Amino acid sequence: MSNKFYITTPIYYVNDRPHIGHAYCTIVADVVARAHRLMGDEVFFLTGLDEHGQKVQQAAQAKGVAPRQFCDEMAPHWRELWPRLSVSNDDFIRTTEPRHKAVVQSLLQQLYDKGEIYTGEYEGWYSARAEQFLTDKEMGPGGKFPAEYGEVVRLTEKNYFFKMSKYQDWLISYILEHPEFVYPDYRRNEILGFLQKPLGDLCISRPKTRLTWGIPLPFDPGHVTYVWFDALTNYVTAAGYGTPRFGQVWPADVHLIGKEILMFHACYWPIMLKACGIPLPRQVAAHGWWTRDGQKMSKSVGNVVDPVAVVDAWGADALRYYLLRELPVGSDGDWTDTNFARRYNGELANDLGNLLNRALSMIKRYCKGVVPAPGPAEPLDDELKTTALDTAKRFPGRVAKLEVNRLLGDIWELIRRGNQYVDAAAPWALAKDPAKAARLGAVLYNLAETCRIIGILLAPFMPTTADKIRAQLGVAAAPAVLADAQKWGVLPSGGSLGEVTPLFPRKDK
Ligand code: MSP
């Protein structure tokens, strides 16, 4: 029976250009989505764009275009990036779409009708130049705001508030009772720590006099919706909220996000859903941040890693491999070009590339390119077979726990065993003795069978490479399914290999 699996990325701010941090989040989600498809699950994988708010309105103004046009011009940078990174999202949501406006307004109206929203006064430091309220974050030493904000005045304005605070105790109990809700564990503790302090009510509106670029409140067209209320709702919009499909897709299984937006996802969002009577997502998983050469990436420093440039130089699979292999989901990572090249040459070209190339070249040379027959197993063979099957058996557990980095480590252990097997069994020596022809065939069969299993297990991580492995083995016609990696002896003897070419040409400088 297939299970449904719904995974999301954050919706990215449309006014940014995609960089390696955004690519990382989306690629991790893609690996998990593909892994679930490989297990036979019914997957829905969502990404998209966050298009409303002050920053977009200002960026559009600066370019002298309407916000709508600005968004339409920026959106392709994002939408078209994902296929280049082999990202297999099933939907791409933009918060300016009519389907989204309808859902945001419907949720707001329901909350309003239930008495969960009230009007109040918002008082704070307002910068007319920046057209925004400033918080303590912006305040410099001595309680002064930086000069770029111009004159900052105390301002009071009428706004709408969502009664978030009354759900605080409920949320604490919920998180305590559902240890898997916030991932990893240390982030859960961080959220519980944050919830020790009183949670205020959430201001969910901005007066139109200040901000026009937003979804109007259904009960007061003089106000637009606060951007986080609008943004978080995307996850239910895309699941078809208000249609029969919603019951089949929702709740989300994993909201994958960066650590700095955990509070919105693990506090605001569950409370919004609870107040609307919508079931909660199973998990909010926070990943870490990438630096480059130990430094924060920033446009002004000019050290931002551009995912497109990496893909052009090294290929999407090499990028995906590096990002996934470097660190577990949750930890921070540091990008260095040297480390990237080292992993490429050592792990992709050498370990993986050599295993496949050696195995298949020998089948070409010694068996005319036809998969030989398996023979009686020797202890050496059993060891290889056990490693392969154990790796495939561990796969679902690793994926369920988002241990995709360890899973990749397991697969590399199998690849290394495969290479050791070649050295120990020494097919080139067997080939010199006609009496050992059957043993030679058996050894090459075991190698090809190991490569077949690797060609399935790698599919979520490096989809193009996995396809190439299976094409070279002559088994590309059958779709990759995990169950086939959990069995030994599936590769048919007598089948012809495809064209044998190196997977990752070495790029030593
Ligand atoms: N629009 C909001 C999210 C709304 S979700 C309902 C937003 N957008 S964002 O474009 O600023 O950031 C999106 C994601 O990119 C975040 O999860 C963030 O962690 C990730 N990253 C941005 N820079 C990053 C790194 N340097 N490293 C890793 N991920 C980082 O926030």
Coordinates of C-alpha atoms and ligand atoms in Angstrom, one line a residue:
M1 CA 0.0 0.0 0.0
S2 CA 1.4 3.4 -0.8
N3 CA 1.5 6.1 1.8
K4 CA 1.0 9.8 1.0
F5 CA 4.0 12.1 1.7
Y6 CA 3.8 15.9 1.6
I7 CA 7.0 17.9 1.9
T8 CA 7.5 21.6 1.5
T9 CA 10.4 24.2 1.3
P10 CA 10.0 27.7 2.5
I11 CA 8.6 30.0 -0.1
Y12 CA 11.5 32.3 -1.1
Y13 CA 11.4 36.0 -1.2
V14 CA 10.9 36.9 -4.8
N15 CA 13.1 40.0 -4.7
D16 CA 16.3 38.0 -4.0
R17 CA 18.4 36.1 -6.5
P18 CA 18.7 32.4 -5.7
H19 CA 21.9 31.4 -3.9
I20 CA 23.4 28.3 -2.5
G21 CA 21.5 28.5 0.8
H22 CA 18.1 28.5 -1.1
A23 CA 19.4 25.7 -3.3
Y24 CA 20.5 23.7 -0.3
C25 CA 17.1 23.7 1.3
T26 CA 15.3 22.8 -2.0
I27 CA 17.8 20.0 -2.8
V28 CA 17.5 18.4 0.6
A29 CA 13.7 18.5 0.2
D30 CA 14.1 17.0 -3.2
V31 CA 16.2 14.1 -2.0
V32 CA 13.7 13.3 0.7
A33 CA 10.8 13.6 -1.9
R34 CA 12.6 11.3 -4.4
A35 CA 13.5 8.8 -1.6
H36 CA 9.8 8.5 -0.7
R37 CA 8.9 8.1 -4.4
L38 CA 11.5 5.4 -4.6
M39 CA 9.8 3.6 -1.7
G40 CA 6.5 3.8 -3.6
D41 CA 4.9 6.6 -1.7
E42 CA 2.5 9.1 -3.2
V43 CA 4.5 12.3 -3.0
F44 CA 3.5 15.9 -3.2
F45 CA 6.5 18.2 -3.1
L46 CA 6.0 22.0 -3.0
T47 CA 8.2 25.0 -3.4
G48 CA 7.4 28.5 -4.4
L49 CA 7.6 32.3 -3.9
D50 CA 6.7 34.8 -1.2
E51 CA 5.7 37.9 -3.2
H52 CA 3.9 40.4 -0.9
G53 CA 5.2 42.9 1.5
Q54 CA 7.1 46.1 2.0
K55 CA 10.4 45.0 0.5
V56 CA 8.9 43.9 -2.7
Q57 CA 6.8 47.1 -2.9
Q58 CA 10.0 49.1 -2.4
A59 CA 12.1 47.1 -4.9
A60 CA 9.4 47.5 -7.5
Q61 CA 9.2 51.3 -6.8
A62 CA 12.9 51.6 -7.1
K63 CA 12.7 50.0 -10.6
G64 CA 9.8 52.1 -11.5
V65 CA 7.4 49.2 -12.2
A66 CA 4.2 48.0 -10.6
P67 CA 4.8 45.3 -7.9
R68 CA 2.9 42.7 -10.0
Q69 CA 5.1 43.3 -13.0
F70 CA 8.2 43.2 -10.7
C71 CA 7.2 39.8 -9.4
D72 CA 6.4 38.5 -12.8
E73 CA 9.9 39.4 -14.0
M74 CA 11.6 37.9 -10.9
A75 CA 9.7 34.7 -10.7
P76 CA 11.3 32.9 -13.7
H77 CA 14.8 33.2 -12.0
W78 CA 13.4 30.9 -9.4
R79 CA 11.0 28.7 -11.3
E80 CA 13.6 27.9 -14.0
L81 CA 16.4 27.3 -11.5
W82 CA 14.9 24.2 -10.0
P83 CA 14.9 21.9 -13.1
R84 CA 18.6 22.8 -13.6
L85 CA 19.3 21.4 -10.2
S86 CA 17.2 18.3 -11.0
V87 CA 14.6 19.4 -8.4
S88 CA 11.4 17.5 -8.9
N89 CA 8.8 19.7 -7.3
D90 CA 5.2 18.9 -8.1
D91 CA 3.9 22.4 -7.7
F92 CA 5.3 25.9 -7.6
I93 CA 3.2 28.4 -5.6
R94 CA 3.2 32.1 -5.9
T95 CA 1.4 34.0 -3.1
T96 CA 0.0 36.5 -5.7
E97 CA -2.0 33.7 -7.3
P98 CA -5.8 33.9 -7.0
R99 CA -6.0 30.4 -5.4
H100 CA -3.9 31.7 -2.5
K101 CA -5.7 35.0 -2.0
A102 CA -8.9 33.0 -1.7
V103 CA -7.5 30.7 1.0
V104 CA -5.9 33.5 3.1
Q105 CA -9.1 35.5 3.1
S106 CA -11.2 32.4 3.9
L107 CA -9.0 31.6 7.0
L108 CA -9.0 35.2 8.1
Q109 CA -12.7 35.5 7.8
Q110 CA -13.2 32.3 9.8
L111 CA -10.9 33.5 12.6
Y112 CA -12.7 36.8 12.6
D113 CA -16.1 35.2 12.8
K114 CA -14.9 33.0 15.7
G115 CA -13.8 36.1 17.6
E116 CA -10.1 35.1 17.3
I117 CA -9.2 38.5 15.8
Y118 CA -9.7 41.9 17.4
T119 CA -8.7 45.5 16.7
G120 CA -6.0 47.2 18.7
E121 CA -3.4 49.8 18.6
Y122 CA 0.0 49.1 17.4
E123 CA 2.6 51.5 18.8
G124 CA 6.2 51.7 17.8
W125 CA 9.2 53.5 16.2
Y126 CA 8.3 54.4 12.7
S127 CA 10.7 55.4 9.9
A128 CA 8.9 57.3 7.1
R129 CA 11.9 56.9 4.9
A130 CA 12.0 53.1 5.2
E131 CA 8.2 53.0 5.5
Q132 CA 8.3 50.5 8.3
F133 CA 8.2 50.1 12.1
L134 CA 11.6 49.5 13.5
T135 CA 12.3 47.1 16.3
D136 CA 15.1 46.6 18.9
K137 CA 17.0 44.7 16.2
E138 CA 17.5 47.9 14.2
M139 CA 18.3 50.0 17.2
G140 CA 21.9 50.9 17.5
P141 CA 24.0 51.7 20.6
G142 CA 22.6 54.4 22.8
G143 CA 19.0 53.7 21.7
K144 CA 19.5 55.5 18.4
F145 CA 18.5 54.2 15.0
P146 CA 21.0 54.3 12.1
A147 CA 21.0 57.4 9.9
E148 CA 19.7 55.5 6.9
Y149 CA 16.3 55.4 8.5
G150 CA 16.0 59.2 8.5
E151 CA 13.7 60.7 11.1
V152 CA 12.2 58.0 13.4
V153 CA 9.0 58.9 15.3
R154 CA 6.7 57.3 17.8
L155 CA 3.6 56.2 15.9
T156 CA 0.3 54.6 16.8
E157 CA -1.9 52.9 14.3
K158 CA -5.0 50.8 14.3
N159 CA -4.4 47.2 13.5
Y160 CA -5.9 43.7 13.8
F161 CA -4.5 41.2 16.2
F162 CA -4.8 37.4 16.3
K163 CA -5.3 36.0 19.8
M164 CA -2.2 33.9 19.7
S165 CA -1.2 34.2 23.3
K166 CA -4.1 32.1 24.6
Y167 CA -2.7 29.1 22.8
Q168 CA 0.7 29.2 24.4
D169 CA 0.0 26.5 27.0
W170 CA -1.6 24.3 24.5
L171 CA 1.4 24.6 22.2
I172 CA 3.9 23.7 24.9
S173 CA 2.0 20.6 25.8
Y174 CA 1.7 19.7 22.1
I175 CA 5.4 20.0 21.5
L176 CA 6.1 18.0 24.7
E177 CA 3.7 15.2 23.6
H178 CA 5.0 15.1 20.0
P179 CA 8.7 14.8 20.3
E180 CA 9.0 14.4 16.5
F181 CA 7.2 17.7 15.8
V182 CA 10.4 19.9 15.8
Y183 CA 13.6 18.4 14.3
P184 CA 16.4 18.2 15.3
D185 CA 16.0 17.7 19.0
Y186 CA 18.2 20.6 20.0
R187 CA 15.9 23.0 18.0
R188 CA 12.9 21.6 19.9
N189 CA 14.6 22.6 23.1
E190 CA 15.2 26.0 21.7
I191 CA 11.5 26.5 20.9
L192 CA 10.5 25.2 24.3
G193 CA 12.9 27.7 25.8
F194 CA 11.4 30.5 23.7
L195 CA 8.0 29.5 24.9
Q196 CA 9.0 30.1 28.5
K197 CA 8.5 33.8 27.9
P198 CA 4.9 35.0 27.4
L199 CA 3.8 34.9 23.8
G200 CA 2.1 38.1 22.7
D201 CA -0.8 38.3 20.3
L202 CA 0.1 38.6 16.6
C203 CA -0.4 41.8 14.6
I204 CA -1.8 40.4 11.4
S205 CA -2.5 43.6 9.4
R206 CA -0.9 46.7 7.9
P207 CA -2.9 49.8 7.0
K208 CA -3.2 50.3 3.2
T209 CA -2.0 53.9 3.7
R210 CA 1.4 52.4 4.5
L211 CA 1.5 49.2 2.5
T212 CA -0.7 48.4 -0.5
W213 CA 1.1 45.3 -1.8
G214 CA -0.7 42.6 0.1
I215 CA -3.9 40.6 0.4
P216 CA -6.7 42.8 1.7
L217 CA -8.4 41.7 4.9
P218 CA -11.8 40.4 3.9
F219 CA -13.5 42.3 6.8
D220 CA -11.6 45.6 6.3
P221 CA -10.3 46.4 2.8
G222 CA -8.4 49.3 4.3
H223 CA -5.8 46.9 5.6
V224 CA -3.7 44.2 4.0
T225 CA -2.5 40.9 5.6
Y226 CA 0.8 40.8 7.5
V227 CA 3.2 38.9 5.3
W228 CA 3.9 35.9 7.6
F229 CA 0.3 35.1 8.0
D230 CA 0.0 35.3 4.2
A231 CA 3.2 33.3 3.6
L232 CA 2.6 30.4 6.0
T233 CA -0.8 29.8 4.6
N234 CA 0.8 28.8 1.2
Y235 CA 1.2 25.3 2.6
V236 CA -2.5 24.7 2.9
T237 CA -3.4 26.6 -0.3
A238 CA -1.2 24.3 -2.4
A239 CA -2.7 21.2 -0.7
G240 CA -6.1 22.3 -2.1
Y241 CA -7.6 23.8 1.1
G242 CA -11.4 23.9 0.6
T243 CA -11.4 21.2 -2.0
P244 CA -11.8 17.4 -1.6
R245 CA -8.1 16.9 -2.5
F246 CA -7.2 18.6 0.8
G247 CA -8.1 15.6 2.9
Q248 CA -5.8 13.4 0.8
V249 CA -2.7 15.7 0.8
W250 CA -2.9 17.5 4.2
P251 CA -1.3 17.4 6.8
A252 CA 2.1 18.1 5.5
D253 CA 4.6 15.4 6.6
V254 CA 7.7 17.7 6.7
H255 CA 8.1 21.5 6.4
L256 CA 11.8 21.8 5.7
I257 CA 13.0 25.3 6.6
G258 CA 16.2 27.2 7.7
K259 CA 16.8 27.5 11.4
E260 CA 16.2 31.3 11.5
I261 CA 12.5 30.9 10.5
L262 CA 11.8 28.1 13.0
M263 CA 9.8 30.3 15.4
F264 CA 7.3 31.2 12.6
H265 CA 6.9 27.6 11.7
A266 CA 6.9 25.9 15.1
C267 CA 4.9 28.6 17.0
Y268 CA 2.8 30.9 14.8
W269 CA 1.9 28.3 12.2
P270 CA 0.6 25.5 14.5
I271 CA -1.4 28.1 16.5
M272 CA -2.9 29.5 13.3
L273 CA -3.9 25.9 12.2
K274 CA -5.2 25.0 15.7
A275 CA -7.4 28.1 15.7
C276 CA -8.8 27.3 12.3
G277 CA -9.4 23.6 13.2
I278 CA -6.9 22.3 10.7
P279 CA -4.7 19.4 11.7
L280 CA -1.0 20.2 12.3
P281 CA 1.9 19.2 10.1
R282 CA 3.8 16.1 11.3
Q283 CA 7.1 17.8 11.5
V284 CA 9.0 21.1 11.1
A285 CA 12.6 20.4 10.3
A286 CA 15.2 23.1 10.5
H287 CA 18.4 22.9 8.6
G288 CA 21.6 24.9 9.3
W289 CA 23.2 27.8 7.4
W290 CA 26.0 27.7 4.9
T291 CA 29.0 30.0 5.1
R292 CA 31.8 30.3 2.6
D293 CA 35.4 29.9 3.7
G294 CA 34.2 30.5 7.2
Q295 CA 32.5 33.8 6.4
K296 CA 28.9 34.8 6.1
M297 CA 27.9 35.0 2.4
S298 CA 26.8 38.5 1.3
K299 CA 26.4 40.4 -1.8
S300 CA 28.5 43.3 -0.6
V301 CA 31.4 41.0 0.2
G302 CA 30.8 39.3 -3.1
N303 CA 31.4 35.8 -1.8
V304 CA 28.0 34.3 -2.5
V305 CA 28.1 30.9 -4.1
D306 CA 25.9 30.9 -7.3
P307 CA 24.3 27.5 -7.8
V308 CA 24.0 28.0 -11.5
A309 CA 27.8 28.6 -11.9
V310 CA 28.5 25.5 -9.9
V311 CA 26.1 23.4 -12.1
D312 CA 27.7 24.8 -15.2
A313 CA 31.2 23.8 -14.1
W314 CA 30.5 20.6 -12.3
G315 CA 27.0 19.3 -13.0
A316 CA 23.9 19.2 -10.9
D317 CA 24.7 15.8 -9.4
A318 CA 28.1 16.9 -8.1
L319 CA 26.5 19.9 -6.4
R320 CA 23.8 17.8 -4.9
Y321 CA 26.3 15.2 -3.7
Y322 CA 28.5 17.9 -2.0
L323 CA 25.7 19.6 -0.3
L324 CA 24.2 16.4 1.1
R325 CA 27.4 14.7 2.0
E326 CA 29.1 17.6 3.9
L327 CA 26.7 17.7 6.8
P328 CA 23.7 16.3 8.6
V329 CA 20.4 18.1 8.2
G330 CA 20.5 20.6 11.1
S331 CA 24.2 21.4 11.2
D332 CA 25.8 24.5 9.7
G333 CA 28.1 24.0 6.7
D334 CA 31.1 25.8 5.3
W335 CA 31.6 25.8 1.5
T336 CA 35.1 25.8 0.2
D337 CA 36.0 25.3 -3.4
T338 CA 38.9 23.1 -2.4
N339 CA 36.7 20.7 -0.4
F340 CA 34.2 20.6 -3.3
A341 CA 37.0 19.6 -5.8
R342 CA 38.4 17.1 -3.3
R343 CA 35.1 15.3 -2.9
Y344 CA 34.5 15.4 -6.6
N345 CA 37.8 13.8 -7.5
G346 CA 38.1 11.5 -4.6
E347 CA 34.5 10.3 -4.0
L348 CA 32.8 10.8 -7.3
A349 CA 35.5 10.3 -9.9
N350 CA 37.6 7.8 -7.9
D351 CA 35.3 5.8 -5.6
L352 CA 32.1 5.6 -7.6
G353 CA 33.3 6.3 -11.1
N354 CA 36.1 3.7 -10.9
L355 CA 33.9 1.0 -9.4
L356 CA 31.4 1.2 -12.2
N357 CA 34.0 1.7 -14.9
R358 CA 36.2 -1.1 -13.7
A359 CA 33.3 -3.6 -13.4
L360 CA 31.8 -2.8 -16.7
S361 CA 35.0 -2.5 -18.7
M362 CA 36.0 -6.0 -17.5
I363 CA 32.6 -7.4 -18.6
K364 CA 33.2 -5.8 -22.0
R365 CA 36.7 -7.2 -22.2
Y366 CA 36.3 -10.7 -20.7
C367 CA 32.6 -11.4 -21.5
K368 CA 32.0 -9.5 -24.7
G369 CA 29.8 -7.0 -22.9
V370 CA 27.2 -9.7 -21.8
V371 CA 26.3 -10.0 -18.1
P372 CA 27.8 -13.4 -17.0
A373 CA 26.1 -16.1 -14.9
P374 CA 26.4 -15.9 -11.1
G375 CA 28.3 -18.8 -9.6
P376 CA 28.5 -20.5 -6.2
A377 CA 29.1 -17.8 -3.5
E378 CA 32.4 -17.7 -1.7
P379 CA 32.8 -15.9 1.7
L380 CA 34.1 -12.8 -0.1
D381 CA 31.0 -12.7 -2.2
D382 CA 28.7 -13.1 0.8
E383 CA 30.3 -10.2 2.5
L384 CA 29.7 -7.9 -0.5
K385 CA 26.1 -9.1 -0.9
T386 CA 25.3 -8.6 2.8
T387 CA 26.7 -5.1 2.8
A388 CA 24.6 -4.2 -0.3
L389 CA 21.4 -5.7 1.1
D390 CA 21.9 -4.1 4.6
T391 CA 22.4 -0.7 3.0
A392 CA 19.2 -1.0 1.1
K393 CA 17.3 -2.3 4.2
R394 CA 18.5 0.7 6.2
F395 CA 17.3 3.1 3.6
P396 CA 13.7 3.6 4.8
G397 CA 14.7 4.2 8.4
R398 CA 17.4 6.7 7.5
V399 CA 14.9 8.6 5.3
A400 CA 12.2 8.6 7.9
K401 CA 14.7 10.2 10.4
L402 CA 16.0 12.7 7.7
E403 CA 19.4 11.0 8.1
V404 CA 20.1 11.5 4.4
N405 CA 23.7 12.4 5.1
R406 CA 24.3 9.1 6.9
L407 CA 22.5 7.3 4.2
L408 CA 24.9 8.7 1.6
G409 CA 27.7 7.6 4.0
D410 CA 26.3 4.0 4.0
I411 CA 26.2 4.0 0.2
W412 CA 29.8 5.1 0.0
E413 CA 30.8 2.4 2.4
L414 CA 29.2 -0.1 -0.1
I415 CA 31.1 1.5 -2.9
R416 CA 34.4 1.2 -1.1
R417 CA 33.6 -2.5 -0.3
G418 CA 32.9 -3.0 -4.0
N419 CA 36.3 -1.5 -4.9
Q420 CA 38.0 -3.7 -2.2
Y421 CA 36.2 -6.7 -3.7
V422 CA 37.7 -6.0 -7.1
D423 CA 41.2 -5.8 -5.6
A424 CA 40.7 -9.0 -3.6
A425 CA 39.1 -11.1 -6.3
A426 CA 41.5 -9.8 -9.0
P427 CA 39.5 -10.7 -12.1
W428 CA 42.5 -9.9 -14.3
A429 CA 44.4 -12.8 -12.7
L430 CA 41.4 -15.1 -13.1
A431 CA 41.2 -14.2 -16.7
K432 CA 44.6 -15.6 -17.4
D433 CA 43.5 -19.1 -16.4
P434 CA 40.8 -20.7 -18.6
A435 CA 40.0 -23.1 -15.8
K436 CA 38.8 -20.2 -13.7
A437 CA 36.3 -18.8 -16.4
A438 CA 33.3 -19.6 -14.2
R439 CA 34.7 -17.9 -11.2
L440 CA 35.6 -14.9 -13.3
G441 CA 32.0 -14.7 -14.5
A442 CA 30.7 -15.0 -10.9
V443 CA 33.0 -12.2 -9.7
L444 CA 32.0 -9.9 -12.5
Y445 CA 28.3 -10.7 -11.9
N446 CA 28.6 -9.8 -8.3
L447 CA 30.2 -6.5 -9.2
A448 CA 27.6 -5.7 -11.8
E449 CA 24.8 -6.6 -9.3
T450 CA 26.4 -4.3 -6.7
C451 CA 26.4 -1.5 -9.2
R452 CA 22.8 -2.2 -10.0
I453 CA 21.8 -1.8 -6.4
I454 CA 23.9 1.4 -6.1
G455 CA 22.2 2.7 -9.2
I456 CA 18.9 2.5 -7.3
L457 CA 20.0 3.8 -3.9
L458 CA 21.7 6.8 -5.5
A459 CA 18.6 7.8 -7.5
P460 CA 17.3 10.3 -4.9
F461 CA 20.7 12.0 -4.5
M462 CA 22.0 12.0 -8.0
P463 CA 19.2 11.2 -10.4
T464 CA 21.1 11.7 -13.6
T465 CA 24.0 9.6 -12.4
A466 CA 21.7 6.9 -11.2
D467 CA 20.1 6.8 -14.6
K468 CA 23.5 6.6 -16.3
I469 CA 24.5 3.7 -14.1
R470 CA 21.4 1.8 -15.0
A471 CA 21.7 2.6 -18.7
Q472 CA 25.3 1.4 -18.7
L473 CA 24.2 -1.8 -17.0
G474 CA 21.5 -2.2 -19.7
V475 CA 18.6 -2.0 -17.2
A476 CA 17.4 1.5 -17.7
A477 CA 14.0 0.5 -19.1
A478 CA 12.7 -0.5 -15.6
P479 CA 12.0 2.4 -13.3
A480 CA 14.1 2.5 -10.1
V481 CA 12.3 1.1 -7.1
L482 CA 13.7 0.5 -3.7
A483 CA 12.3 -3.0 -3.4
D484 CA 14.6 -4.1 -6.3
A485 CA 17.6 -2.9 -4.3
Q486 CA 16.6 -5.1 -1.4
K487 CA 17.0 -8.3 -3.4
W488 CA 20.2 -9.9 -4.7
G489 CA 20.4 -11.6 -8.1
V490 CA 17.9 -9.5 -10.0
L491 CA 20.3 -8.5 -12.8
P492 CA 19.5 -10.9 -15.7
S493 CA 22.5 -12.9 -17.0
G494 CA 22.8 -12.8 -20.7
G495 CA 21.7 -9.1 -20.9
S496 CA 23.9 -6.7 -22.9
L497 CA 25.6 -3.8 -21.3
G498 CA 25.0 -0.3 -22.7
E499 CA 27.8 2.1 -23.7
V500 CA 30.4 2.3 -21.0
T501 CA 31.7 5.8 -20.3
P502 CA 33.2 7.5 -17.2
L503 CA 30.5 8.9 -14.9
F504 CA 32.7 11.7 -13.5
P505 CA 35.7 12.7 -15.6
R506 CA 38.5 13.7 -13.2
K507 CA 39.0 17.4 -13.0
D508 CA 42.4 17.8 -11.3
K509 CA 43.9 21.2 -11.7
Ligands
MSP1 N1 9.9 34.1 2.7 C1 10.4 33.6 3.9 C2 9.9 32.2 4.2 C3 8.4 32.1 4.2 S1 8.0 30.4 4.4 C4 6.4 30.4 4.8 C5 11.9 33.6 3.8 N2 12.5 33.6 2.6 S2 14.1 33.7 2.3 O1 14.2 33.7 0.9 O2 14.7 34.7 3.0 O3 14.7 32.4 2.9 C6 14.3 31.1 2.6 C7 15.2 30.0 3.1 O4 16.5 30.2 2.6 C8 15.3 30.0 4.6 O5 14.9 28.7 5.0 C9 16.8 30.2 4.9 O6 17.2 29.4 5.9 C10 17.4 29.8 3.6 N3 18.7 30.4 3.5 C11 19.0 31.6 3.2 N4 20.4 31.8 3.3 C12 21.0 30.6 3.7 C13 22.3 30.1 3.9 N5 23.3 30.9 3.8 N6 22.4 28.8 4.2 C14 21.3 28.0 4.2 N7 20.1 28.4 4.1 C15 19.9 29.7 4.0 O7 12.6 33.5 4.9

